[in-house]
Amino acid sequence: MDAIKYIQEQVSKEQNYPDFRPGDNVVISYKIVEGAKERIQAYRGDVIQINSLGATKTFTVRKISNGVGVERIFPFASPAIVELKVLKRGKVRRAKLYYLRDLVGKKARIKEKKRAMVVKS
Amino acid sequence: MTSVFDDAGNNIACTVIEAGPCVITQVKTSDSNDGYDAVQLGYGEAKEKRTSNALLSHFANAKTTPKRKVVEFRDFDFAALTAEGEKALGSVIEVNEVFAEGDVVSVIGTSKGKGFQGVVKRHGFKGVNDATHGQHNRQRAPGSIGAASYPAKVFKGMRMAGRMGGDRVKMQGLEVIRIFPEKNLLLVKGAIPGHKGGFIIIEK
């Protein structure tokens, strides 16, 4: 275990994402390679889970695209994530929002959390 | 196991192996009574009181402390090591002296014990595919194990249920992703046989 931790410390890149939680609405700028070209695509949705720890930590973002639910799993350590922005803080009561998969339309919304933002001076 | 991103951005699942430091405990040569060329390596510290007297003096001959595991390697490129520096009994071999990043290695270990397993898991039988048409309790059954009055016996080696796992398994074609010489760690692509903390042999 000690050895795995050591390697993760050596290999993993600096992560400076803003603090986000399940229920938050985020937009991710993601690098996509098409042949020789590289472009950046934005993916916006709700975080429905944060899974695992360490170098294999991932989060899942769900959105409704053309009436179809789309979920995408991003590793925290992925070098393809250029930027992550939190647009809305969600008010949710559990860590894994799998119940959203069974809901459509207005019921599938997440209430926005009204809370004071902590600003570092 | 852990995962690492390569330069192309691919997420690679890999295993962390502590490979060394290994100590040369015996050198066998074809000229001597041994009759063949081999190098014996020791790894891991053993308690002195848990080591037999015979082994204690064996390690004392090699001018080293008692080791937990001792393995003999037949096709060891001993000449290459001796050419670089004086490698003799009791000298330490580090990972980066044997392996380099990008090497393809095979790993030998003892697979995890699975206990008494049926024929579907143990030998990959299909079982009876139907749940209907009069079938009952037969979805994982082995089927026929032979003919009737001739040969009037079940042939030896017939694959049946039984103890599974705990076998010597060799995984070939594993790529060395990275080496951390300061801690004698190897990062190898893919999975290797055996449980966490198990002893393995790495061949190049």
Coordinates of N, CA, C and O in Angstrom, one line a residue, chain A residues 2-118:
Chain A
D2 N 1.9 1.2 0.8 CA 2.8 2.3 0.9 C 3.4 2.6 -0.4 O 3.5 3.8 -0.8
A3 N 3.8 1.5 -1.1 CA 4.4 1.7 -2.4 C 3.5 2.3 -3.5 O 3.9 3.2 -4.2
I4 N 2.2 1.9 -3.4 CA 1.3 2.5 -4.4 C 1.1 4.0 -4.1 O 1.1 4.8 -5.0
K5 N 1.0 4.3 -2.8 CA 0.9 5.8 -2.5 C 2.1 6.6 -3.0 O 1.9 7.6 -3.6
Y6 N 3.3 6.0 -2.8 CA 4.5 6.7 -3.3 C 4.5 6.9 -4.8 O 4.7 8.0 -5.3
I7 N 4.0 5.9 -5.5 CA 4.0 6.0 -7.0 C 3.0 7.0 -7.4 O 3.2 7.9 -8.3
Q8 N 1.8 7.0 -6.7 CA 0.8 8.0 -7.1 C 1.3 9.4 -6.9 O 1.0 10.3 -7.6
E9 N 2.0 9.6 -5.8 CA 2.6 10.9 -5.5 C 3.5 11.4 -6.6 O 3.6 12.5 -7.0
Q10 N 4.3 10.4 -7.1 CA 5.3 10.7 -8.1 C 4.7 11.0 -9.5 O 5.1 11.9 -10.2
V11 N 3.6 10.3 -9.8 CA 3.1 10.3 -11.1 C 2.0 11.3 -11.3 O 1.9 12.0 -12.3
S12 N 1.1 11.4 -10.3 CA -0.1 12.2 -10.5 C 0.2 13.7 -10.7 O 1.1 14.3 -10.2
K13 N -0.6 14.3 -11.6 CA -0.4 15.8 -11.9 C -1.0 16.6 -10.8 O -1.9 16.1 -10.0
E14 N -0.6 17.9 -10.8 CA -1.2 18.8 -9.8 C -2.7 19.0 -10.1 O -3.1 19.4 -11.2
Q15 N -3.5 18.8 -9.1 CA -5.0 19.0 -9.4 C -5.4 20.3 -8.7 O -5.3 20.4 -7.5
N16 N -5.9 21.2 -9.4 CA -6.4 22.4 -8.8 C -7.9 22.7 -9.3 O -8.2 23.7 -9.8
Y17 N -8.7 21.7 -9.1 CA -10.1 21.9 -9.3 C -10.8 22.6 -8.2 O -10.3 22.5 -7.0
P18 N -11.8 23.4 -8.5 CA -12.5 24.0 -7.4 C -13.3 22.9 -6.6 O -13.5 21.8 -7.2
D19 N -13.6 23.1 -5.4 CA -14.3 22.1 -4.6 C -15.7 21.9 -5.1 O -16.4 22.9 -5.3
F20 N -16.0 20.7 -5.5 CA -17.4 20.4 -6.0 C -17.9 19.1 -5.4 O -17.1 18.3 -5.0
R21 N -19.2 19.0 -5.4 CA -19.8 17.8 -4.8 C -20.9 17.2 -5.7 O -21.3 17.9 -6.6
P22 N -21.4 16.0 -5.4 CA -22.5 15.5 -6.1 C -23.7 16.5 -6.0 O -24.0 17.0 -4.9
G23 N -24.4 16.7 -7.1 CA -25.5 17.7 -7.1 C -25.1 19.0 -7.7 O -26.0 19.8 -8.1
D24 N -23.8 19.3 -7.8 CA -23.4 20.5 -8.4 C -23.5 20.5 -9.9 O -23.3 19.4 -10.5
N25 N -23.7 21.6 -10.5 CA -23.8 21.7 -12.0 C -22.4 22.3 -12.4 O -22.0 23.4 -12.0
V26 N -21.7 21.5 -13.2 CA -20.4 21.9 -13.6 C -20.2 21.9 -15.1 O -21.0 21.3 -15.9
V27 N -19.2 22.6 -15.6 CA -18.9 22.6 -17.0 C -17.4 22.2 -17.1 O -16.5 22.8 -16.4
I28 N -17.1 21.2 -17.9 CA -15.7 20.7 -18.0 C -15.2 21.0 -19.4 O -15.9 20.7 -20.4
S29 N -14.1 21.6 -19.5 CA -13.4 21.8 -20.8 C -12.5 20.6 -21.0 O -11.5 20.4 -20.3
Y30 N -12.8 19.9 -22.1 CA -12.1 18.6 -22.3 C -11.4 18.6 -23.6 O -12.0 18.9 -24.7
K31 N -10.1 18.2 -23.6 CA -9.3 18.1 -24.8 C -9.7 16.9 -25.6 O -9.8 15.8 -25.1
I32 N -10.0 17.1 -26.9 CA -10.3 16.0 -27.8 C -9.3 16.0 -28.9 O -9.1 17.1 -29.6
V33 N -8.8 14.9 -29.2 CA -7.8 14.7 -30.3 C -8.5 14.1 -31.5 O -9.1 13.0 -31.5
E34 N -8.6 14.9 -32.6 CA -9.2 14.3 -33.9 C -8.1 14.3 -34.9 O -7.8 15.3 -35.5
G35 N -7.5 13.1 -35.1 CA -6.4 12.9 -36.0 C -5.2 13.7 -35.5 O -4.7 13.5 -34.4
A36 N -4.8 14.7 -36.3 CA -3.7 15.6 -35.8 C -4.2 16.8 -35.1 O -3.4 17.4 -34.4
K37 N -5.5 17.1 -35.2 CA -6.0 18.3 -34.6 C -6.4 18.1 -33.2 O -6.8 17.0 -32.8
E38 N -6.3 19.1 -32.4 CA -6.7 19.0 -31.0 C -7.7 20.2 -30.8 O -7.4 21.3 -31.2
R39 N -8.8 19.9 -30.2 CA -9.8 20.9 -29.8 C -10.3 20.7 -28.4 O -10.2 19.7 -27.9
I40 N -11.0 21.8 -28.0 CA -11.5 21.7 -26.6 C -13.0 21.7 -26.6 O -13.6 22.6 -27.3
Q41 N -13.6 20.8 -26.0 CA -15.1 20.6 -26.0 C -15.6 20.9 -24.6 O -14.9 20.4 -23.6
A42 N -16.7 21.6 -24.5 CA -17.3 21.8 -23.2 C -18.4 20.8 -22.9 O -19.1 20.4 -23.8
Y43 N -18.4 20.3 -21.7 CA -19.4 19.3 -21.3 C -20.0 19.8 -20.0 O -19.3 20.0 -19.0
R44 N -21.3 20.0 -20.1 CA -22.0 20.6 -18.9 C -23.0 19.6 -18.4 O -23.8 19.0 -19.2
G45 N -23.1 19.5 -17.1 CA -24.1 18.6 -16.5 C -24.0 18.6 -15.0 O -23.2 19.4 -14.4
D46 N -24.8 17.7 -14.4 CA -24.8 17.6 -12.9 C -23.8 16.4 -12.5 O -23.9 15.4 -13.1
V47 N -23.1 16.7 -11.5 CA -22.2 15.6 -10.9 C -23.1 14.7 -10.1 O -23.9 15.1 -9.2
I48 N -23.2 13.4 -10.5 CA -24.0 12.5 -9.7 C -23.3 11.6 -8.8 O -23.9 10.9 -8.0
Q49 N -22.0 11.5 -9.0 CA -21.2 10.7 -8.0 C -19.7 11.1 -8.1 O -19.2 11.5 -9.1
I50 N -19.1 10.9 -6.9 CA -17.6 10.9 -6.9 C -17.2 9.6 -6.3 O -17.6 9.1 -5.3
N51 N -16.3 8.9 -7.1 CA -16.1 7.5 -6.8 C -14.6 7.3 -6.6 O -13.7 7.9 -7.2
S52 N -14.3 6.4 -5.6 CA -12.9 5.9 -5.4 C -12.0 7.0 -4.8 O -12.4 8.1 -4.6
L53 N -10.8 6.7 -4.6 CA -9.8 7.6 -4.0 C -8.5 7.5 -4.7 O -8.2 6.6 -5.5
G54 N -7.6 8.4 -4.5 CA -6.3 8.4 -5.0 C -6.2 8.6 -6.5 O -7.0 9.4 -7.0
A55 N -5.3 7.9 -7.1 CA -5.1 8.1 -8.6 C -6.3 7.6 -9.4 O -6.4 7.9 -10.6
T56 N -7.1 6.7 -8.9 CA -8.2 6.2 -9.7 C -9.5 6.9 -9.4 O -10.6 6.4 -9.7
K57 N -9.5 8.0 -8.6 CA -10.7 8.8 -8.3 C -11.4 9.3 -9.5 O -10.7 9.9 -10.4
T58 N -12.6 9.1 -9.6 CA -13.4 9.6 -10.8 C -14.7 10.4 -10.3 O -15.1 10.2 -9.2
F59 N -15.2 11.1 -11.3 CA -16.6 11.7 -11.0 C -17.4 11.5 -12.3 O -16.9 11.4 -13.4
T60 N -18.7 11.4 -12.1 CA -19.6 11.1 -13.2 C -20.5 12.3 -13.3 O -21.1 12.9 -12.4
V61 N -20.6 12.8 -14.6 CA -21.4 14.0 -14.9 C -22.6 13.5 -15.8 O -22.4 12.9 -16.8
R62 N -23.8 13.9 -15.4 CA -25.0 13.5 -16.2 C -25.7 14.7 -16.8 O -25.8 15.8 -16.1
K63 N -26.1 14.6 -18.0 CA -26.8 15.6 -18.6 C -27.9 15.0 -19.6 O -27.8 13.9 -19.9
I64 N -28.9 15.8 -19.9 CA -29.9 15.4 -20.8 C -29.6 16.1 -22.2 O -29.6 17.3 -22.3
S65 N -29.3 15.2 -23.2 CA -28.9 15.8 -24.5 C -29.9 15.3 -25.5 O -30.1 14.1 -25.7
N66 N -30.7 16.2 -26.1 CA -31.7 15.9 -27.0 C -32.7 14.9 -26.5 O -33.1 13.9 -27.2
G67 N -33.0 15.0 -25.2 CA -34.0 14.1 -24.6 C -33.4 12.8 -24.1 O -34.2 12.0 -23.6
V68 N -32.1 12.6 -24.4 CA -31.5 11.3 -24.0 C -30.5 11.6 -22.9 O -29.8 12.6 -22.9
G69 N -30.6 10.8 -21.8 CA -29.7 11.0 -20.7 C -28.3 10.5 -21.1 O -28.1 9.5 -21.7
V70 N -27.3 11.4 -20.8 CA -25.9 11.0 -21.1 C -25.1 11.1 -19.8 O -25.2 12.1 -19.1
E71 N -24.3 10.1 -19.6 CA -23.4 10.1 -18.4 C -22.0 10.0 -18.9 O -21.7 9.1 -19.7
R72 N -21.1 10.7 -18.3 CA -19.7 10.6 -18.7 C -18.9 10.6 -17.4 O -19.1 11.3 -16.4
I73 N -17.9 9.6 -17.4 CA -17.1 9.5 -16.2 C -15.7 10.1 -16.5 O -15.1 9.8 -17.5
F74 N -15.3 11.0 -15.6 CA -14.0 11.7 -15.8 C -13.1 11.2 -14.6 O -13.5 11.3 -13.5
P75 N -11.8 10.8 -14.9 CA -10.9 10.6 -13.9 C -10.3 11.9 -13.4 O -10.1 12.8 -14.2
F76 N -10.2 12.1 -12.1 CA -9.6 13.4 -11.6 C -8.2 13.6 -12.2 O -7.8 14.7 -12.4
A77 N -7.5 12.5 -12.4 CA -6.1 12.7 -12.8 C -6.0 12.8 -14.3 O -4.9 12.9 -14.8
S78 N -7.1 12.9 -15.0 CA -7.0 12.9 -16.5 C -6.3 14.2 -17.0 O -6.7 15.3 -16.6
P79 N -5.3 14.0 -17.8 CA -4.6 15.2 -18.4 C -5.5 15.9 -19.4 O -5.1 17.0 -19.8
A80 N -6.6 15.3 -19.9 CA -7.4 15.9 -20.9 C -8.3 17.0 -20.3 O -8.9 17.8 -21.1
I81 N -8.5 17.0 -19.0 CA -9.4 18.1 -18.5 C -8.6 19.4 -18.4 O -7.6 19.4 -17.7
V82 N -9.0 20.3 -19.2 CA -8.3 21.6 -19.2 C -8.8 22.5 -18.0 O -8.0 23.1 -17.3
E83 N -10.1 22.5 -17.9 CA -10.7 23.4 -16.8 C -12.0 22.8 -16.3 O -12.7 22.1 -17.1
L84 N -12.3 23.1 -15.1 CA -13.6 22.6 -14.5 C -14.1 23.8 -13.7 O -13.4 24.5 -12.9
K85 N -15.4 24.2 -14.1 CA -16.0 25.3 -13.4 C -17.3 24.9 -12.8 O -18.1 24.1 -13.4
V86 N -17.5 25.3 -11.6 CA -18.8 25.0 -10.9 C -19.8 26.2 -11.2 O -19.5 27.3 -10.9
L87 N -20.9 25.8 -11.8 CA -21.9 26.9 -12.2 C -23.0 27.0 -11.1 O -23.4 28.1 -10.8
K88 N -23.4 25.9 -10.5 CA -24.4 25.9 -9.5 C -24.1 24.9 -8.4 O -23.6 23.8 -8.7
R89 N -24.4 25.3 -7.2 CA -24.3 24.3 -6.1 C -25.7 23.7 -5.9 O -26.7 24.4 -5.7
G90 N -25.7 22.4 -5.9 CA -27.0 21.7 -5.7 C -27.3 21.3 -4.3 O -26.4 21.1 -3.5
K91 N -28.6 21.3 -4.0 CA -29.0 20.9 -2.6 C -29.5 19.4 -2.7 O -30.6 19.2 -3.2
V92 N -28.7 18.5 -2.3 CA -29.0 17.1 -2.4 C -28.8 16.4 -1.0 O -28.0 17.0 -0.2
R93 N -29.4 15.2 -0.8 CA -29.3 14.6 0.5 C -28.6 13.3 0.4 O -28.5 12.6 1.4
R94 N -28.0 13.0 -0.7 CA -27.2 11.8 -0.7 C -25.9 11.9 -1.6 O -25.8 12.9 -2.4
A95 N -25.0 11.0 -1.5 CA -23.7 11.2 -2.2 C -23.8 10.6 -3.6 O -23.0 11.0 -4.5
K96 N -24.7 9.6 -3.9 CA -24.8 9.1 -5.2 C -26.2 9.3 -5.7 O -27.2 8.9 -5.1
L97 N -26.3 10.1 -6.7 CA -27.6 10.6 -7.2 C -28.2 9.7 -8.3 O -28.6 10.1 -9.3
Y98 N -28.1 8.3 -8.1 CA -28.6 7.4 -9.1 C -30.1 7.6 -9.4 O -30.5 7.2 -10.4
Y99 N -30.8 8.1 -8.4 CA -32.3 8.2 -8.6 C -32.6 9.1 -9.7 O -33.7 9.0 -10.3
L100 N -31.7 10.0 -10.1 CA -32.0 10.9 -11.2 C -32.2 10.2 -12.5 O -32.9 10.6 -13.4
R101 N -31.6 8.9 -12.6 CA -31.7 8.2 -13.8 C -33.1 7.8 -14.1 O -33.5 7.5 -15.3
D102 N -33.9 7.6 -13.1 CA -35.3 7.2 -13.2 C -36.3 8.3 -13.4 O -37.5 8.1 -13.6
L103 N -35.8 9.5 -13.3 CA -36.6 10.7 -13.3 C -36.5 11.4 -14.7 O -35.4 11.5 -15.2
V104 N -37.6 12.0 -15.2 CA -37.5 12.8 -16.4 C -38.1 14.1 -16.2 O -39.0 14.3 -15.3
G105 N -37.8 15.1 -17.0 CA -38.5 16.4 -17.1 C -38.3 17.2 -15.8 O -37.1 17.3 -15.3
K106 N -39.3 17.8 -15.3 CA -39.2 18.7 -14.2 C -38.7 18.0 -12.9 O -38.1 18.6 -12.0
K107 N -39.1 16.7 -12.8 CA -38.7 16.0 -11.6 C -37.2 15.8 -11.5 O -36.6 15.6 -10.4
A108 N -36.5 15.8 -12.6 CA -35.1 15.5 -12.6 C -34.2 16.7 -12.3 O -33.0 16.6 -12.5
R109 N -34.9 17.7 -11.9 CA -34.1 18.9 -11.5 C -33.5 18.8 -10.1 O -34.0 18.1 -9.3
I110 N -32.4 19.5 -9.9 CA -31.8 19.6 -8.6 C -32.0 21.0 -8.1 O -31.7 22.0 -8.8
K111 N -32.5 21.1 -6.8 CA -32.7 22.4 -6.2 C -31.3 23.1 -6.0 O -30.4 22.4 -5.6
E112 N -31.3 24.4 -6.2 CA -30.0 25.1 -6.0 C -29.9 25.4 -4.5 O -30.8 25.7 -3.8
K113 N -28.6 25.3 -4.1 CA -28.3 25.5 -2.7 C -28.1 27.0 -2.4 O -27.2 27.6 -3.1
K114 N -28.7 27.5 -1.4 CA -28.4 28.9 -1.1 C -27.5 28.9 0.1 O -27.8 28.5 1.2
R115 N -26.2 29.2 -0.2 CA -25.3 29.2 0.9 C -24.2 30.3 0.7 O -23.9 30.6 -0.5
A116 N -23.7 30.7 1.8 CA -22.6 31.7 1.7 C -21.4 31.1 1.1 O -21.0 30.0 1.6
M117 N -20.8 31.7 0.2 CA -19.6 31.2 -0.4 C -18.4 31.7 0.4 O -18.3 32.8 0.8
V118 N -17.5 30.8 0.7 CA -16.3 31.1 1.5 C -15.3 31.7 0.5 O -14.9 31.0 -0.4

